[in-house]
mmCIF file of C-alpha atoms and ligand atoms in Angstrom:
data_model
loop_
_atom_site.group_PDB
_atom_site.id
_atom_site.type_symbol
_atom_site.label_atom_id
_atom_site.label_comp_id
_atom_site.label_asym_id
_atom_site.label_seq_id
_atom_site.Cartn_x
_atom_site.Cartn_y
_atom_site.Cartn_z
ATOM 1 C CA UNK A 463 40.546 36.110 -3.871
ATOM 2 C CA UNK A 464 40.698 36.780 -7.627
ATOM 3 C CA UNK A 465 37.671 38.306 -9.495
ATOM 4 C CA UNK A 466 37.886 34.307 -11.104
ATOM 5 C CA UNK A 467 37.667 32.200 -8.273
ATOM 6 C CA UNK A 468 35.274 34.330 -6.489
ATOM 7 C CA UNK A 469 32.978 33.634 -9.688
ATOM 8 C CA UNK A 470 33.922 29.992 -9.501
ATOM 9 C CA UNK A 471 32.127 29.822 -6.163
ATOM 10 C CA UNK A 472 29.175 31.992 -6.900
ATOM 11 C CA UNK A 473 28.763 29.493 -9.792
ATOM 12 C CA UNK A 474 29.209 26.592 -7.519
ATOM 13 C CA UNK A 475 26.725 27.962 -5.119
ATOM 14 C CA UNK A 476 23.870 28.585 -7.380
ATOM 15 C CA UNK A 477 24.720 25.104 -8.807
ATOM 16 C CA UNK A 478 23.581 23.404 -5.227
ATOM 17 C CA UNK A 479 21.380 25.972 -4.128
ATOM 18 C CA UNK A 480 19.066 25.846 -7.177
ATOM 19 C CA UNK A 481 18.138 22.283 -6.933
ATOM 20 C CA UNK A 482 17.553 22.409 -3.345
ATOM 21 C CA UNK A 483 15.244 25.169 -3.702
ATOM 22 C CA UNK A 484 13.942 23.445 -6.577
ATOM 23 C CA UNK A 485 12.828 20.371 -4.176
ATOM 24 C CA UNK A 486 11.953 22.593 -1.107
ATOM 25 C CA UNK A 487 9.713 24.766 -3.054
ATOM 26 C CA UNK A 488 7.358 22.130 -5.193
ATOM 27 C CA UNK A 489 7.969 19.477 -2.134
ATOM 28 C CA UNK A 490 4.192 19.734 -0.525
ATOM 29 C CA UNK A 491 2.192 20.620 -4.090
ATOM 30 C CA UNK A 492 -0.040 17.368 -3.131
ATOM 31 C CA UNK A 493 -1.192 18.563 -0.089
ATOM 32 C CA UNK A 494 -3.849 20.530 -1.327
ATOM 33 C CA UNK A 495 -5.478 17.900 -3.668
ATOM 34 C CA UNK A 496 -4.834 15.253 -0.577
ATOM 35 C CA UNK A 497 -6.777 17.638 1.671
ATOM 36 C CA UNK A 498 -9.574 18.186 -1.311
ATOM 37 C CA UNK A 499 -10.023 14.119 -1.194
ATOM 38 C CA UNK A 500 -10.189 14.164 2.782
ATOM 39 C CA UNK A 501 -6.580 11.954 2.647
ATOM 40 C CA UNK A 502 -4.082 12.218 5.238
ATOM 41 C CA UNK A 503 -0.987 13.645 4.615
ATOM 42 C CA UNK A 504 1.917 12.500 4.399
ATOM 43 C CA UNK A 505 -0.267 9.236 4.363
ATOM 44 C CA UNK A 506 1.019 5.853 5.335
ATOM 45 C CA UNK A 507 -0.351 2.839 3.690
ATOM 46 C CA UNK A 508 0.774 -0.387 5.675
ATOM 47 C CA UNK A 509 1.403 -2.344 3.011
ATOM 48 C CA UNK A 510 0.006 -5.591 3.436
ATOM 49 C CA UNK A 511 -0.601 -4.631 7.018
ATOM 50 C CA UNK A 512 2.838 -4.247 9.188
ATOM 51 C CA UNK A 513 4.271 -6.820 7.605
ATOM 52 C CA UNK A 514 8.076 -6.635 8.729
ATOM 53 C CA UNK A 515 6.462 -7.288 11.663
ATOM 54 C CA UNK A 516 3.805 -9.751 11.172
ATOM 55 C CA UNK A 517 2.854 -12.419 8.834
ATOM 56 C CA UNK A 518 1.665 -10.193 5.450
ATOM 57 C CA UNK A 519 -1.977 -9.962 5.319
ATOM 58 C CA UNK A 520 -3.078 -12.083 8.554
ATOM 59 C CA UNK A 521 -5.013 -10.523 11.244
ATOM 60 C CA UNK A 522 -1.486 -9.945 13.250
ATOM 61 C CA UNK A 523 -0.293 -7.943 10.774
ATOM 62 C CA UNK A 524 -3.401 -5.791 10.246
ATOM 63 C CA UNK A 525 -4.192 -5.637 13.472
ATOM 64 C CA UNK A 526 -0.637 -4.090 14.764
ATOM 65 C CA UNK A 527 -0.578 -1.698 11.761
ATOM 66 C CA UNK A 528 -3.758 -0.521 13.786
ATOM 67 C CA UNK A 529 -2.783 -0.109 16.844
ATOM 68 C CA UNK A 530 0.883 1.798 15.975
ATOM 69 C CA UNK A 531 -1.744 4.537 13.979
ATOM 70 C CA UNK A 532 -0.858 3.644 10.223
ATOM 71 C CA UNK A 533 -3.947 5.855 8.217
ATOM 72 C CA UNK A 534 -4.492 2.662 6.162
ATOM 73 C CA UNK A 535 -4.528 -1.098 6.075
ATOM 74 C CA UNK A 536 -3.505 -1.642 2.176
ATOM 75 C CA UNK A 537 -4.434 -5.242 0.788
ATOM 76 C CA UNK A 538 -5.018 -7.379 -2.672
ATOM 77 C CA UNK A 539 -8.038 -8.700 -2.851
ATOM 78 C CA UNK A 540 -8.832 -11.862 -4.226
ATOM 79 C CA UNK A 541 -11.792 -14.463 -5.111
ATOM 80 C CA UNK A 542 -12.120 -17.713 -3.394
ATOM 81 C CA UNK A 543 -13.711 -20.608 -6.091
ATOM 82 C CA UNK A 544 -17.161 -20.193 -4.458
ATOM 83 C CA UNK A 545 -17.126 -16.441 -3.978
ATOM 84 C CA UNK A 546 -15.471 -15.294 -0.976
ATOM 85 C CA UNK A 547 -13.398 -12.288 -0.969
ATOM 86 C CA UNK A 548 -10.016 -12.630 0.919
ATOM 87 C CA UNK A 549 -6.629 -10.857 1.277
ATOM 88 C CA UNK A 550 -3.868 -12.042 -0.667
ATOM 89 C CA UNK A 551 -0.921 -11.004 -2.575
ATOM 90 C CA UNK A 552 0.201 -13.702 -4.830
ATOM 91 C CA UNK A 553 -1.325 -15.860 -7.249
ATOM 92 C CA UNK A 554 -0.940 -18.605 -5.668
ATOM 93 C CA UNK A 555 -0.528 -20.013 -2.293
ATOM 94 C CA UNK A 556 2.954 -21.350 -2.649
ATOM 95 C CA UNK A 557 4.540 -18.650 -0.544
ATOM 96 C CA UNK A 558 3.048 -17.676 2.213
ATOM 97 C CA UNK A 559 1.033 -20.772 2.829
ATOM 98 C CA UNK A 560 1.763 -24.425 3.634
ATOM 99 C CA UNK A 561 -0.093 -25.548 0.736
ATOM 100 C CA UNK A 562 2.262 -27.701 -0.430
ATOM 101 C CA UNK A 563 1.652 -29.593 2.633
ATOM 102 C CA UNK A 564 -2.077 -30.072 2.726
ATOM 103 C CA UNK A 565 -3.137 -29.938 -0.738
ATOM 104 C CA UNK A 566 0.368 -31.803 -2.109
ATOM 105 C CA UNK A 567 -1.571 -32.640 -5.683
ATOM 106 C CA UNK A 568 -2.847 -28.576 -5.813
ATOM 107 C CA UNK A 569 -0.115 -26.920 -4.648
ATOM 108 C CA UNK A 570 0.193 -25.271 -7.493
ATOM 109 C CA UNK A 571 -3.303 -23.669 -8.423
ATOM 110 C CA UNK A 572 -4.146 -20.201 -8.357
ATOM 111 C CA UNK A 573 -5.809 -19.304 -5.391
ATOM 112 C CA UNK A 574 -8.972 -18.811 -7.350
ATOM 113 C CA UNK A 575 -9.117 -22.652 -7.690
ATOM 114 C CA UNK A 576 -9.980 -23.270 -4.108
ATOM 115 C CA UNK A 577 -12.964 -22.806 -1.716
ATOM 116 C CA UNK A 578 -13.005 -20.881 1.137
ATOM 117 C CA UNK A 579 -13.298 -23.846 3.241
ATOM 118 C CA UNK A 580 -10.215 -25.654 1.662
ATOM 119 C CA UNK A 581 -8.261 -21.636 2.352
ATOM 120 C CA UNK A 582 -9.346 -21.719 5.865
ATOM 121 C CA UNK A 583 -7.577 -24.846 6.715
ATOM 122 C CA UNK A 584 -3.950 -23.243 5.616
ATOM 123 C CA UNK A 585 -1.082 -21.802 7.757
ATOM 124 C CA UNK A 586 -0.027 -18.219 7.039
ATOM 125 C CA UNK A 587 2.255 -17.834 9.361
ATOM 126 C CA UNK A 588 4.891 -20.230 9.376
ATOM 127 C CA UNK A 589 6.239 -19.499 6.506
ATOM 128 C CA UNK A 590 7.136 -15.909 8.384
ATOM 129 C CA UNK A 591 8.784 -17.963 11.579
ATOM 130 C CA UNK A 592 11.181 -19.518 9.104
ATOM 131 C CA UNK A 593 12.169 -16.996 6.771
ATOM 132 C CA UNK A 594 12.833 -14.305 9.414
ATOM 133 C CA UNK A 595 13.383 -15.961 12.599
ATOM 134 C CA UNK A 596 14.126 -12.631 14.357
ATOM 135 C CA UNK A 597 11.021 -11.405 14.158
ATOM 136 C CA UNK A 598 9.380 -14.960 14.608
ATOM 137 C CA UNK A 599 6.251 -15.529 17.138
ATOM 138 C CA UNK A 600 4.968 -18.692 18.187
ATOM 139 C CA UNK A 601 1.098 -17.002 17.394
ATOM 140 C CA UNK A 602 2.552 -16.905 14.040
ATOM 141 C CA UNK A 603 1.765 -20.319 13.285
ATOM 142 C CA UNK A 604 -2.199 -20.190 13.932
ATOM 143 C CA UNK A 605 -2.543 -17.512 11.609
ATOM 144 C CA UNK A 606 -4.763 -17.984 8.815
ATOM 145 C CA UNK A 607 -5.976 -16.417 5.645
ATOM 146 C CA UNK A 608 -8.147 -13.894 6.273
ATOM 147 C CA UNK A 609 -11.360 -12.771 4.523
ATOM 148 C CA UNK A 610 -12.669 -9.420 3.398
ATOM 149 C CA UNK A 611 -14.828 -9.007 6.087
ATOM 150 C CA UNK A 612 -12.504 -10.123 9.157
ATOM 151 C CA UNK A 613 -10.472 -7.229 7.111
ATOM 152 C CA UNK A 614 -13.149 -4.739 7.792
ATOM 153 C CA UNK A 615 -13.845 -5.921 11.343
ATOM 154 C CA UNK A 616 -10.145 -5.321 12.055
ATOM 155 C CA UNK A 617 -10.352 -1.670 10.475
ATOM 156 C CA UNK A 618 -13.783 -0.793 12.467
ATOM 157 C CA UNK A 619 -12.344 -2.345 15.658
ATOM 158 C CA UNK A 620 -11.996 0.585 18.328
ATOM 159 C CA UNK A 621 -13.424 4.374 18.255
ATOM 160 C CA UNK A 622 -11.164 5.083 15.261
ATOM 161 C CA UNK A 623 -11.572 3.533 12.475
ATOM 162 C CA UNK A 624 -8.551 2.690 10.269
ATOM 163 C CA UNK A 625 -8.365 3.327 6.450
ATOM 164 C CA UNK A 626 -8.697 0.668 3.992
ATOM 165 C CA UNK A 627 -6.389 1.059 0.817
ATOM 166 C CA UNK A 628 -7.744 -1.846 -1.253
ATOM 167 C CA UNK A 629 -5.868 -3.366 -4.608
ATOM 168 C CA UNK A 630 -7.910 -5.709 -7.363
ATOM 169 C CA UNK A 631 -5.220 -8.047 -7.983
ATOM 170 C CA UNK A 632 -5.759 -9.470 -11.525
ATOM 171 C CA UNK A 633 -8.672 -8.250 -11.632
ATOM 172 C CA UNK A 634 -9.687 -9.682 -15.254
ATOM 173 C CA UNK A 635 -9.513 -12.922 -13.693
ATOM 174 C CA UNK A 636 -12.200 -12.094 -11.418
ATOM 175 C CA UNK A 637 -15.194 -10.640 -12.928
ATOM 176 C CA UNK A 638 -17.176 -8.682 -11.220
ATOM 177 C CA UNK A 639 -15.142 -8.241 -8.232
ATOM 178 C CA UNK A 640 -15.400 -4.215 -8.151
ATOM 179 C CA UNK A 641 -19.148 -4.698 -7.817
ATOM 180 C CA UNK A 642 -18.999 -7.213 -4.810
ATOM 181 C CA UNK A 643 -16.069 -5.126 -3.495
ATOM 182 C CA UNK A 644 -18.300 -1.757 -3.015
ATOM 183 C CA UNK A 645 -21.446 -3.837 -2.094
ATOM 184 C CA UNK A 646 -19.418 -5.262 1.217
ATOM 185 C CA UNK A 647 -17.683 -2.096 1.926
ATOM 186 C CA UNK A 648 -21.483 0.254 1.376
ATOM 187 C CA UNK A 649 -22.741 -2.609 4.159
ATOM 188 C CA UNK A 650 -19.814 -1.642 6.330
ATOM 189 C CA UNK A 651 -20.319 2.132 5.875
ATOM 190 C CA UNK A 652 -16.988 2.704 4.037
ATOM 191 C CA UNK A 653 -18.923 4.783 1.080
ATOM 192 C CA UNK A 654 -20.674 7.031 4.039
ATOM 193 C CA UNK A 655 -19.865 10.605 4.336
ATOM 194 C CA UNK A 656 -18.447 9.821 7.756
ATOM 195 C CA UNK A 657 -15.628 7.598 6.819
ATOM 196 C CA UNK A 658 -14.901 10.065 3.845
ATOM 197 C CA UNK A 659 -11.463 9.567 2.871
ATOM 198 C CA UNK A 660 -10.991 6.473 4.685
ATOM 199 C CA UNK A 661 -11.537 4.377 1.455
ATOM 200 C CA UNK A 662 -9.094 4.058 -1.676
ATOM 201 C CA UNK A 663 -9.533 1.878 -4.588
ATOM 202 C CA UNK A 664 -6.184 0.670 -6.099
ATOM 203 C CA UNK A 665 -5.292 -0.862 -9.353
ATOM 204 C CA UNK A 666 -2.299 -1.425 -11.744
ATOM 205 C CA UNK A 667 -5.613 -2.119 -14.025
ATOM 206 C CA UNK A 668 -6.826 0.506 -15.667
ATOM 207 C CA UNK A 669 -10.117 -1.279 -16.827
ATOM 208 C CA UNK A 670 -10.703 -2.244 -12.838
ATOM 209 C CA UNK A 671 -10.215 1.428 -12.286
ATOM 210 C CA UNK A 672 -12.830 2.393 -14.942
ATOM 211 C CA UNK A 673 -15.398 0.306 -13.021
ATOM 212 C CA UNK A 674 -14.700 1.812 -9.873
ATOM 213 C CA UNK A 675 -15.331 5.273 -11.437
ATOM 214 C CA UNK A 676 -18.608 4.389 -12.577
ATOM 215 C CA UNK A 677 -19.633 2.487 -9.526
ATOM 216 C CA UNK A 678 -18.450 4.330 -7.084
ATOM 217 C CA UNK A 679 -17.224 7.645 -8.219
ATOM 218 C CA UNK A 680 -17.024 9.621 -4.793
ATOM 219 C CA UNK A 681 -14.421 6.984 -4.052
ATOM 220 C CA UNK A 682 -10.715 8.259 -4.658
ATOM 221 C CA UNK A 683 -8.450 5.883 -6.703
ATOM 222 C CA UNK A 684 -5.256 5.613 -7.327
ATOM 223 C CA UNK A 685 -3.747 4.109 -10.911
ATOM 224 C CA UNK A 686 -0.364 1.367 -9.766
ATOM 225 C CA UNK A 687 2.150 1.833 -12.279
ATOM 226 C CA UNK A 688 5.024 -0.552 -12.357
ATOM 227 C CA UNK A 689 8.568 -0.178 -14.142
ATOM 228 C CA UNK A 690 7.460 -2.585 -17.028
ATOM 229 C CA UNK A 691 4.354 0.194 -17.380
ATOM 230 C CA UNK A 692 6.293 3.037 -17.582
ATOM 231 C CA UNK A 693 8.986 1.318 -20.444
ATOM 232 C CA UNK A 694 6.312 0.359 -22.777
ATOM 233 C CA UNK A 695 4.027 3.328 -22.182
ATOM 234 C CA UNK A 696 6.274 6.411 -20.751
ATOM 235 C CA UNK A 697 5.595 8.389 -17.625
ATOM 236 C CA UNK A 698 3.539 11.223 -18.892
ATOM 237 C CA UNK A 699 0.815 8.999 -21.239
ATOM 238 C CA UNK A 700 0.771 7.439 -17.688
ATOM 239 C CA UNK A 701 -0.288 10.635 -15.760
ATOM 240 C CA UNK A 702 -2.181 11.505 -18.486
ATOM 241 C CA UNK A 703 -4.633 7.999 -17.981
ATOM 242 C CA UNK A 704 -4.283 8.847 -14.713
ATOM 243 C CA UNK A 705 -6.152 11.983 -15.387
ATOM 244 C CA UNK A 706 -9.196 10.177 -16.370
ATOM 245 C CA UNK A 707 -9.251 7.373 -14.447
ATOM 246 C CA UNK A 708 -7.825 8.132 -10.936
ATOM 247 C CA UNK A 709 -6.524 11.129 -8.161
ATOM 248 C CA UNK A 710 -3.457 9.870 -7.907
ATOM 249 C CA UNK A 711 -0.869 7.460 -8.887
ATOM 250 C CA UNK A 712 1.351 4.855 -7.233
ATOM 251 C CA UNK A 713 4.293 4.561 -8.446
ATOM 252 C CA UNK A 714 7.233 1.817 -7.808
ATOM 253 C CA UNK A 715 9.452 3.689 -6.352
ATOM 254 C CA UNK A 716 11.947 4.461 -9.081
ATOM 255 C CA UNK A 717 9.244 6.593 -10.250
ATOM 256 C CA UNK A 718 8.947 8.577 -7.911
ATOM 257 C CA UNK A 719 11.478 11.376 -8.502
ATOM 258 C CA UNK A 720 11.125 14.940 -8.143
ATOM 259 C CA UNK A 721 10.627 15.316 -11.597
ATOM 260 C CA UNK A 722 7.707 12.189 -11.869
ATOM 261 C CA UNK A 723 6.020 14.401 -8.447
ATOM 262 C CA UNK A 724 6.010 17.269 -10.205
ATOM 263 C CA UNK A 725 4.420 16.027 -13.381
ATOM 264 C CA UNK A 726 1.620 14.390 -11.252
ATOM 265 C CA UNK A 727 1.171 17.422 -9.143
ATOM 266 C CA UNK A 728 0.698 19.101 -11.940
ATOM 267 C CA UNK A 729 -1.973 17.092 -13.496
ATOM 268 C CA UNK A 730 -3.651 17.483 -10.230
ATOM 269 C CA UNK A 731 -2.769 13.820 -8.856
ATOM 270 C CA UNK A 732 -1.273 12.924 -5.461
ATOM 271 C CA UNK A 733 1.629 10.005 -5.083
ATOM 272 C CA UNK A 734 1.747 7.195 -3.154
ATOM 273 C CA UNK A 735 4.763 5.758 -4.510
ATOM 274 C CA UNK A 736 5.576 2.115 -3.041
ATOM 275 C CA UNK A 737 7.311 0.452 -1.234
ATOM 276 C CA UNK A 738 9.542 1.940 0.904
ATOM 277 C CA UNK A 739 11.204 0.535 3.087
ATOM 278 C CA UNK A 740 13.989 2.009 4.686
ATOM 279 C CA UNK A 741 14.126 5.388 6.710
ATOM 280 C CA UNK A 742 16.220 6.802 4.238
ATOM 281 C CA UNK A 743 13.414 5.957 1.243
ATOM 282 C CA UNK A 744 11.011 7.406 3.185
ATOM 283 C CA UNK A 745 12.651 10.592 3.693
ATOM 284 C CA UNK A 746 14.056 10.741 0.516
ATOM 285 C CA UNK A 747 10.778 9.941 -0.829
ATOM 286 C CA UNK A 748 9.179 12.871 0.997
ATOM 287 C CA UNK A 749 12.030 15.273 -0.017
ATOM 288 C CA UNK A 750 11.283 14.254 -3.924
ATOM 289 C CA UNK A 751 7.415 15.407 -3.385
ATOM 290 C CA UNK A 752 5.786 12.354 -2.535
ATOM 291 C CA UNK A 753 2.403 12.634 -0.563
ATOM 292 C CA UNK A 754 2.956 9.210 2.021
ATOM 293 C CA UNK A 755 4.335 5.884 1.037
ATOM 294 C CA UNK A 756 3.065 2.113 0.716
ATOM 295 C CA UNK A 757 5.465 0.806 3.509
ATOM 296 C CA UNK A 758 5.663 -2.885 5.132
ATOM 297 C CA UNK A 759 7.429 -0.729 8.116
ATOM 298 C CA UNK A 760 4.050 1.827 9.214
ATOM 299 C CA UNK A 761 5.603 2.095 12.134
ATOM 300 C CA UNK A 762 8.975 3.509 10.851
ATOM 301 C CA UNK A 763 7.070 5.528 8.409
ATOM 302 C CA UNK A 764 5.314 7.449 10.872
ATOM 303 C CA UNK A 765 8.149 8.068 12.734
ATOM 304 C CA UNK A 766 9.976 9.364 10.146
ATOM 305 C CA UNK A 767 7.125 11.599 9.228
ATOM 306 C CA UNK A 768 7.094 13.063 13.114
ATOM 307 C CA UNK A 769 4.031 11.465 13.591
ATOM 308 C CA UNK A 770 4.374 9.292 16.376
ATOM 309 C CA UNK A 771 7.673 8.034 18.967
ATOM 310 C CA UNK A 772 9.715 5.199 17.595
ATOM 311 C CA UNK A 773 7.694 2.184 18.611
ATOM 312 C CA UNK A 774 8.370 -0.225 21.265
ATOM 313 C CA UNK A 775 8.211 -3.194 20.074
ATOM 314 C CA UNK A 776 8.140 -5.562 22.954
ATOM 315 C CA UNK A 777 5.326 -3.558 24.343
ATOM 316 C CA UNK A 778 3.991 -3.205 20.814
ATOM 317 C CA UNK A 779 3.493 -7.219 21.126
ATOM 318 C CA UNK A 780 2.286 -6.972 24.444
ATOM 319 C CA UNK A 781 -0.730 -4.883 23.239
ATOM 320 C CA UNK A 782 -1.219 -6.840 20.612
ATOM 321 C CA UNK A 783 -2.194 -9.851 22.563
ATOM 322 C CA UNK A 784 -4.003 -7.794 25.227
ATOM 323 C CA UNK A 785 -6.266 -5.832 22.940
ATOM 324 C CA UNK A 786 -9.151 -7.715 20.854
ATOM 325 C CA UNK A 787 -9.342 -5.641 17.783
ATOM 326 C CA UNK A 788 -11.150 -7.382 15.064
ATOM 327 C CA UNK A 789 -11.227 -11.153 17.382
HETATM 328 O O1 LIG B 1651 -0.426 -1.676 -3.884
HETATM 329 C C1 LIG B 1651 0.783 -1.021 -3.856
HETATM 330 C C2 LIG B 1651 1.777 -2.073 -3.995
HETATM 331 O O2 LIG B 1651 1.356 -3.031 -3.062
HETATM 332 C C3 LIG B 1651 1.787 -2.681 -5.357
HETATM 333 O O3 LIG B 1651 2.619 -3.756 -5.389
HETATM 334 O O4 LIG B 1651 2.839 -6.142 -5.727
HETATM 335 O O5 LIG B 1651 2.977 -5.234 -3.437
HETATM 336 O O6 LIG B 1651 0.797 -5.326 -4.597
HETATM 337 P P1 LIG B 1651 2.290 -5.176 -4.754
HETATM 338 CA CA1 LIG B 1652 -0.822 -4.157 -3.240
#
């Protein structure tokens, strides 16, 4: 081989060995902060409970996410018009309710406009049946918004209690809500030393965060940052808020490249970056540096992490209905 081409593949070597190492090296620098804040890593947040699975944010879907060993139950908490907390994603209940149905003239009100009595009458599950009717249960349809504390019984339910990963959604439209939020979960004895690390604050709001960290301080947090964020702001002013307000970010996935990891790491912060999906964003997602993953798919995640067997889901189901966690 001439003195040329055997330079040529020297060149070419270093050229895909030095971002490899690059990644293998700096892949785990969260793991020390995680273990400082008592979180589990990699960590898997089922987003909005096991929600490929199960209606988002219903007992089903919390209660599965349980039992296949997720570390935390994530959900975005919300105000009912006379003051009950509840789990809900969107504005309003358009999507994932049959509002439309039995409030025809309302429909279209935020969720803050309605009582818990008037929530409590709604389906939450049929909208799941017909949208994916592979994964469609005839339990679905008698599932029903569920409240904070229902939440909280699901998570305490058994001789290990779950993590709670918990998001103020719009949280300048409900004033106050941090307070009443640490009030229910001190009664439950998620601010003890013996759940330590299985409480997270979450927030794409960096005034909700503030609260938190005078409220509650020994609580970790983590500071949401979404791609319209990171355009009008840029990554590292992010990290650097992040700094003050939070121990970690979580970022939409895009942001989460080995580069973004690195930056955080740095700046002492772990990543959660959400929501992935697919096994090859989770182990991609790992590979990049990220400390766990918001997933709707807990049970893939922890798979993929080596955590657990590929899950059964037939008998997965059949558990389910046996076991009375949080009923
Ligand atoms: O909380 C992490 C992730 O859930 C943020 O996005 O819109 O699903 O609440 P979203
Ligand atoms: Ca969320």
């Amino acid at each position: 081989m001439s003195r040329w081409r055997t330079r040529a593949w020297q060149l070419g070597a270093v050229a895909l060995l030095l971002p490899a190492g690059y990644l293998t090296l700096h892949r785990d620098d969260g793991a020390v902060t995680a273990q400082r804040l008592g979180l589990p890593f990699p960590a898997v947040m089922a987003h909005r409970g096991a929600s490929y699975l199960a209606p988002e944010e219903t007992a089903w879907s919390y209660r599965v996410a349980k039992l296949v060993g997720a570390d935390y139950l994530e959900a975005d908490i919300q105000r009912s018009k006379d003051g009950v907390l509840i789990a809900l994603h969107d504005d309003t209940l358009l999507r994932t309710t049959n509002v439309a149905t039995v409030f025809p003239d309302r429909a279209q009100q935020p969720v803050s406009e309605f009582t818990w009595e008037e929530l409590s009458r709604l389906d939450a599950g049929s909208w799941f049946n017909a949208k994916f009717p592979d994964r469609a249960r005839p339990e679905f349809a008698s599932a029903r918004i569920l409240r904070l504390d229902q939440l909280i019984d699901i998570a305490l339910a058994s001789d290990k209690p779950s993590g709670l990963y918990l998001e103020t959604k719009a949280p300048e439209r409900f004033p106050g809500i941090e307070a009443e939020l640490i009030r229910q979960l001190e009664r439950r004895g998620y601010l003890s030393p013996s759940l330590h690390g299985k409480l997270v604050f979450q927030s794409f709001s960096a005034a909700s965060l503030l609260l938190f960290k005078q409220l509650a301080p020994t609580i970790p947090r983590v500071y949401l940052l979404d791609e319209e964020m990171v355009r009008r702001d840029g990554f590292a002013t992010l990290v650097g808020q992040a700094r003050e307000l939070a121990q970690g970010i979580g970022p939409v996935g895009y942001y989460a490249y080995p580069w973004h990891t690195r930056r955080a790491h740095a700046a002492g912060l772990v990543v959660h970056p959400y929501t992935l999906n697919q096994g090859w964003q989770l182990r991609l997602g790992r590979w990049f540096g990220a400390d766990g993953a918001f997933t709707d798919r807990c049970e893939l995640a922890l798979t993929v992490y080596g955590r657990r067997s590929p899950v059964d889901v037939a008998a997965l189901w059949r558990e389910a209905a046996a076991s009375s966690l949080g009923q």
